[in-house]
Coordinates of C-alpha atoms and ligand atoms in Angstrom, one line a residue:
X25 CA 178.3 41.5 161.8
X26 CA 179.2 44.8 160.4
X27 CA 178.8 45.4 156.6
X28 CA 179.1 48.1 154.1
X29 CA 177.3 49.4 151.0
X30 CA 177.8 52.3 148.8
X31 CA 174.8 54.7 148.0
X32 CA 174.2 55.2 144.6
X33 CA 172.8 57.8 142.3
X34 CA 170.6 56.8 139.5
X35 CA 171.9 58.1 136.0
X36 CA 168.5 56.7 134.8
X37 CA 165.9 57.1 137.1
X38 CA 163.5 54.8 138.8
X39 CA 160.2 56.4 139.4
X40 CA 157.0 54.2 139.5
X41 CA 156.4 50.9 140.6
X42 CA 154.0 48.1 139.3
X43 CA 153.9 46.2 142.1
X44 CA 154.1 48.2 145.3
X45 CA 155.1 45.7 147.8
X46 CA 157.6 44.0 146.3
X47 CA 158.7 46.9 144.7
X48 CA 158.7 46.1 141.4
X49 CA 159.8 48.8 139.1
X50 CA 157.9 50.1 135.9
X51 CA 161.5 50.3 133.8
X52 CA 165.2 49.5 134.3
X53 CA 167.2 51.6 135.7
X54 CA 171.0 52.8 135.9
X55 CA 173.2 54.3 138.4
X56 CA 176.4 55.0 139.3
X57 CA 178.0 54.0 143.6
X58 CA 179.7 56.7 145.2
X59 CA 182.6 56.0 147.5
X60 CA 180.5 57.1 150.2
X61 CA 177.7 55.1 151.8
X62 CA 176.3 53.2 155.0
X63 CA 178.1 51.0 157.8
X64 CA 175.7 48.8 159.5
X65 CA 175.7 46.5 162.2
X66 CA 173.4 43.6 163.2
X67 CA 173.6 41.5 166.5
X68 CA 171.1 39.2 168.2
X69 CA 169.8 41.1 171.3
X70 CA 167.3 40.6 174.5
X71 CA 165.3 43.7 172.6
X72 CA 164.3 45.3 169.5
X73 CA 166.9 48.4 169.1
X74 CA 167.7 50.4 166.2
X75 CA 170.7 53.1 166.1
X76 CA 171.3 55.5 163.6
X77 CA 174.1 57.3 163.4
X78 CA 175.4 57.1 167.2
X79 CA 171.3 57.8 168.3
X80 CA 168.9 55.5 169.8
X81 CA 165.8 56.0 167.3
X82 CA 162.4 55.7 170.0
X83 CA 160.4 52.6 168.6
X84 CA 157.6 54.0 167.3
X85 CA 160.4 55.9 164.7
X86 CA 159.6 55.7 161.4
X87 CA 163.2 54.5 160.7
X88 CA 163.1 51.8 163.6
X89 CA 159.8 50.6 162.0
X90 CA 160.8 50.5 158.5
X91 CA 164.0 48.5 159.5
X92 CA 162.3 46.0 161.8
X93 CA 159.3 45.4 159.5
X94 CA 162.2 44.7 156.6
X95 CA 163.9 42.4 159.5
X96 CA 160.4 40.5 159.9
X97 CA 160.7 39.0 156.5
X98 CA 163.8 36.9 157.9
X99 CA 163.3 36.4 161.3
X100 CA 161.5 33.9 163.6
X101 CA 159.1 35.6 166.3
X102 CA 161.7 35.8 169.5
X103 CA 164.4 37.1 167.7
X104 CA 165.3 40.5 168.7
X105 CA 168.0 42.5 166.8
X106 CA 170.2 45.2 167.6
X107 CA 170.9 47.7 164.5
X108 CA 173.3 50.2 164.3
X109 CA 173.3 52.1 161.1
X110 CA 176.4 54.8 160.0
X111 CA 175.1 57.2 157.0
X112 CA 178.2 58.7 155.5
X113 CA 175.5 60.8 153.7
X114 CA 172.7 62.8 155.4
X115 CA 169.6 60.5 155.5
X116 CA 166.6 61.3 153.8
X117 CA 167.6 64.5 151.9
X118 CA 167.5 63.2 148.7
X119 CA 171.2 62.0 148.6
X120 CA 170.5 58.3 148.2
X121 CA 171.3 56.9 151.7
X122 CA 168.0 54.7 151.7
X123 CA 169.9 52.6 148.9
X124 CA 173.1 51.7 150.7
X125 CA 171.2 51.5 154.0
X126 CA 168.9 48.5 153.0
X127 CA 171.7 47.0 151.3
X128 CA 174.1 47.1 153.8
X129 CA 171.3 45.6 155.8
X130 CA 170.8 42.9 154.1
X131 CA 174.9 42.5 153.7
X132 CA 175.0 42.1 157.6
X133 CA 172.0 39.6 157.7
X134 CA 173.1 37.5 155.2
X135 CA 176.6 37.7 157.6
X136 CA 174.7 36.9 160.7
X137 CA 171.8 34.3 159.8
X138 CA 174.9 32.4 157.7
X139 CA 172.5 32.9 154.2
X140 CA 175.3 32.8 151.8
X141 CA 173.2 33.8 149.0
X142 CA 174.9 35.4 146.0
X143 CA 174.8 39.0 145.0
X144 CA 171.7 38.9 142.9
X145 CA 169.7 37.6 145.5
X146 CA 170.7 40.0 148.0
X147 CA 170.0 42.6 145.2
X148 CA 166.4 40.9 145.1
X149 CA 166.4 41.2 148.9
X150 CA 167.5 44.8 149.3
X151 CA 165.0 45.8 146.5
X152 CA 162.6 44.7 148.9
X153 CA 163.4 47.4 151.4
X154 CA 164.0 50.4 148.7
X155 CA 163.9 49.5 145.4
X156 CA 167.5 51.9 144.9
X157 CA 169.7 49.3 147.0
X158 CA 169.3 46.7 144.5
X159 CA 171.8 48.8 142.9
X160 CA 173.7 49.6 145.7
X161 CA 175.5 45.8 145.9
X162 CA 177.8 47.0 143.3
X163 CA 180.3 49.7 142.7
X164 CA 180.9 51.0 139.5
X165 CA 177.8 51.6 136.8
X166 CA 175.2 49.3 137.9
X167 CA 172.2 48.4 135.7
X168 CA 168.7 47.3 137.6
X169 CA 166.8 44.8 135.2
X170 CA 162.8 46.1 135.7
X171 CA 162.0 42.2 134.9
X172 CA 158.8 40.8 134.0
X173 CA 157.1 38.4 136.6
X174 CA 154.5 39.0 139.2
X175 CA 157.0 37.2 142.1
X176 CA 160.0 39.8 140.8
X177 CA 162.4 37.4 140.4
X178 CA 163.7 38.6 137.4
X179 CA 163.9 42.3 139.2
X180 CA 167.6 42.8 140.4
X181 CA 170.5 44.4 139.9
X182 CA 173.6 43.6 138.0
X183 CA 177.3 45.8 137.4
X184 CA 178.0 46.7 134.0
X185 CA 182.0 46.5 134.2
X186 CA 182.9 49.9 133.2
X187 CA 185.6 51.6 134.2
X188 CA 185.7 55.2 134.3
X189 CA 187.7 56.8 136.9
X190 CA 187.3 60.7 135.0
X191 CA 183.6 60.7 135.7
X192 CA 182.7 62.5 138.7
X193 CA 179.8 63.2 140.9
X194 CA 180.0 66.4 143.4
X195 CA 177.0 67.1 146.0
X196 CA 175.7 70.3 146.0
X197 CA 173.7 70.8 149.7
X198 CA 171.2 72.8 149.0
X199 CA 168.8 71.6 152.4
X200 CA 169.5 68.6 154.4
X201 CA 166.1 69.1 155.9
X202 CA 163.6 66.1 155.5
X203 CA 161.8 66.2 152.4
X204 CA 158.3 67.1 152.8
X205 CA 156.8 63.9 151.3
X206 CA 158.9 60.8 150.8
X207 CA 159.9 59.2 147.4
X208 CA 157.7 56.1 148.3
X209 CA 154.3 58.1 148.6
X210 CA 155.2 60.3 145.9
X211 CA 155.9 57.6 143.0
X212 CA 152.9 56.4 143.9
X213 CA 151.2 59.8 143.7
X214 CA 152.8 60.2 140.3
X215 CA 151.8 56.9 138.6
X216 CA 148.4 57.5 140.0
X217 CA 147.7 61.1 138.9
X218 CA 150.1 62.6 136.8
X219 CA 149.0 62.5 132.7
X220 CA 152.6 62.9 131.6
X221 CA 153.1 59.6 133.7
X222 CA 152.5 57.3 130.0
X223 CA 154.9 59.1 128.6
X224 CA 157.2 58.1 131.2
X225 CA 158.5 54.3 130.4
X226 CA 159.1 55.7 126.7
X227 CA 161.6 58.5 128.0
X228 CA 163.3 55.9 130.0
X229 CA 164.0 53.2 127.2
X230 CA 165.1 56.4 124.7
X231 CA 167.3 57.1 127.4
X232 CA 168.6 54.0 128.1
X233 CA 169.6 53.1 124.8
X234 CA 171.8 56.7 124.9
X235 CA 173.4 56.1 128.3
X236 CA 174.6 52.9 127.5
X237 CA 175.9 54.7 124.2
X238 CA 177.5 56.9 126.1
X239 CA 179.0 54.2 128.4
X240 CA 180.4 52.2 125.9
X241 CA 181.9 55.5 123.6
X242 CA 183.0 57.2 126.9
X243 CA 181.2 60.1 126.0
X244 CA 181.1 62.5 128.7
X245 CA 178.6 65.1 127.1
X246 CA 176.5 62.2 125.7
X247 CA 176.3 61.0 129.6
X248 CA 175.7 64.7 131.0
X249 CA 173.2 65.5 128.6
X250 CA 171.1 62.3 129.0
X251 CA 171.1 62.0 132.6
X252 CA 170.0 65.6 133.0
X253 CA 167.3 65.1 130.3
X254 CA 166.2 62.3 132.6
X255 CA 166.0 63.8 135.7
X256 CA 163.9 66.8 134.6
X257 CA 161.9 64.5 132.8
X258 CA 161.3 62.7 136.0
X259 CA 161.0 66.0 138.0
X260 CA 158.3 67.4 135.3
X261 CA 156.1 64.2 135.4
X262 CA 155.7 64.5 139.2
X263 CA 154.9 67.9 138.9
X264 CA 152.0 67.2 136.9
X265 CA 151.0 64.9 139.6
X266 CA 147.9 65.9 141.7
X267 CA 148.0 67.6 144.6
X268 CA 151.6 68.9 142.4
X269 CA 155.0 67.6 143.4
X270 CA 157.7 69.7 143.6
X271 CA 161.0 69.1 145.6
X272 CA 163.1 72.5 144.2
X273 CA 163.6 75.4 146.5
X274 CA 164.5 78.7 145.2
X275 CA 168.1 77.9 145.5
X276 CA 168.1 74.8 143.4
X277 CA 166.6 76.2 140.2
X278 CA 169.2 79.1 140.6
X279 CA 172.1 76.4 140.9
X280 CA 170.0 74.8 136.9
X281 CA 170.7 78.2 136.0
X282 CA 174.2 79.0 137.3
X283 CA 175.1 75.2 135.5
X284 CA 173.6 76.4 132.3
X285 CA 175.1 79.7 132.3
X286 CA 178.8 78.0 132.9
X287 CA 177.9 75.5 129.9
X288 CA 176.8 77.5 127.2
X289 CA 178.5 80.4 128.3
X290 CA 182.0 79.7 129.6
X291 CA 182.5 76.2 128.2
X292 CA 182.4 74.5 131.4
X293 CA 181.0 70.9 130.3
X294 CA 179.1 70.4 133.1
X295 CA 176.0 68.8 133.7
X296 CA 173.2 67.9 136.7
X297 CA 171.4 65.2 138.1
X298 CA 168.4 65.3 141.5
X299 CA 166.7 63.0 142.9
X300 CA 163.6 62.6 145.1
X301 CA 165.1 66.2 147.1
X302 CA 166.2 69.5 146.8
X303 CA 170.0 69.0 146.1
X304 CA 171.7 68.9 143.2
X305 CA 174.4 66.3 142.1
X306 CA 177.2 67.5 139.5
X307 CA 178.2 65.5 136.5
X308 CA 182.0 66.7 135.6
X309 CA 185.3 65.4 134.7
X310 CA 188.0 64.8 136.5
X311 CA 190.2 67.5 134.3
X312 CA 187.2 70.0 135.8
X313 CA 188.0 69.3 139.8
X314 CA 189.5 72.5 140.7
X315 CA 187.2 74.4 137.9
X316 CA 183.9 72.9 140.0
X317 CA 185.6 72.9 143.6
X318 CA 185.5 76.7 143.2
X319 CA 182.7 77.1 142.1
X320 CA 180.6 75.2 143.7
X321 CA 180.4 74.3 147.9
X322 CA 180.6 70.7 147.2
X323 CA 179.6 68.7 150.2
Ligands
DP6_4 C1 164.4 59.5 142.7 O1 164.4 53.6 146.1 O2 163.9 55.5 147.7 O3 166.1 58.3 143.9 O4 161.6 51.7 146.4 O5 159.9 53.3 147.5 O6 162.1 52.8 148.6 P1 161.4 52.9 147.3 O7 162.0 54.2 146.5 P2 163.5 54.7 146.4 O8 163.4 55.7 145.2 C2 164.5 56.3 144.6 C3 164.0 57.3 143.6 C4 165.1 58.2 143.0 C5 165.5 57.6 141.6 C6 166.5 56.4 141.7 O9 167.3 56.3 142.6 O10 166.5 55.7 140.7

């Protein structure tokens, strides 16, 4: 059973959990699926084996474990699966590909064990394995509900049927290297150490409430300027944690600055998003394709 799901960058972040092993979020989030994302294939097998992109992965991988230990939820003891996992996007950089990978993983169970369960209990299911592929059952602006109860099953994911096809997203590479400490361990460094962390479910709802403004006016700088708020608010909450988090590399805070300069200076309307990683995603219009395309090495 093969399956696909988009990855998805959040517009709104998610960062914290109150519930670590069901991962149950602290706020909502929103996000927006890129065309891109993961292929994955699941078959009953004599053994345990887990491929990621055209590589055996060794079984004491953290990957292999991660996916098998996500597969025990569903499966009887003697039931040994064969994965096979296509990123479209490098894996672990930063660039979302934990999102589509668990829920195209749980697309191709639901195929194989015949679960036919609706979308928002696979978007329950996924969050189990990253709380980010709740959102990535959808295409299109997606909105994760944070929810309420202890057995998170008010916690999924939900599209927010909006069309619009002049927003775009470019990836800037900046290091496709593996991030030196995962966004798992470092949320939870975050909501364990960092002061600004109270400060952090306020930012969210104020943002929100001006994304979904945004949304609804189409208003591009509106969008820009709140995402980008987010994210640095994210990024400056984790760097208060303790021992400090910081995911930039020289190169990125020289790409804030180069976005900046084009803004306020040369009337680009441009604006930035990053996630748990060094790389930077682009907020444009589609009327500003060329404009970015040479300007920037989009991956
Ligand atoms: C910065 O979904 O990877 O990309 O639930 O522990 O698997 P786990 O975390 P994950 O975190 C994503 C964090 C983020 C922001 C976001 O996508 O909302």
């Amino acid at each position: 059973m093969t399956a696909f799901a988009p990855a998805n960058i959040a517009l709104i972040k998610y960062w914290g959990k109150r519930n670590n092993e069901l991962n149950l979020p602290v706020t909502s989030s929103l996000s927006l699926s890129l065309d891109k994302g993961t292929h994955t294939t699941v078959k009953f097998a004599t053994e345990d084996a887990v491929w990621l992109n055209g590589n055996r992965l060794g079984p004491d991988d953290a990957f292999t474990k991660r996916l098998l230990t996500f597969c025990d939820r569903f499966r009887d003891k003697n039931c040994p699966l064969h994965i096979e996992t296509v990123n479209e996007i490098p894996t672990a950089a930063g660039f979302a590909s934990s999102s589509s990978g668990f829920a195209a993983l749980v697309l191709a169970l639901n195929e194989l064990f015949g679960w036919n369960h609706d979308r928002k209990t696979l978007s329950i299911l996924a969050r189990l394995g990253s709380g980010s592929a709740s959102r990535s059952l959808y295409s299109g602006f997606v909105e994760w509900h944070a929810g309420v109860r202890d057995d998170g099953l008010d916690s999924y994911s939900e599209p927010l049927n909006i069309e619009w096809p002049e927003l775009q997203i470019g990836l800037v590479m900046i290091s496709d290297k593996q991030k030196p400490i995962d966004s798992r361990m470092a949320m939870r460094r975050t909501v364990e150490t960092s002061t600004l962390y109270k400060a952090w479910p306020e930012q969210v709802a104020k943002d929100l409430a001006l994304m979904k403004e945004a949304l609804n006016s189409k208003n591009f700088t509106l969008l820009g300027q709140t995402a980008e708020t987010n994210a640095l608010a994210m990024h400056a909450t984790m760097a208060a944690s303790v021992p400090s988090i910081l995911y930039w590399q020289p190169e990125t805070v020289a790409t804030m600055h180069k976005i900046w300069q084009l803004r306020n200076k040369e009337g680009l309307n441009i604006y930035f998003t990053m996630d748990a990683g060094p790389n930077i995603k682009l907020l444009y219009e589609k009327k500003d394709s060329a404009a970015v395309a040479e300007l920037f090495n989009l991956a």
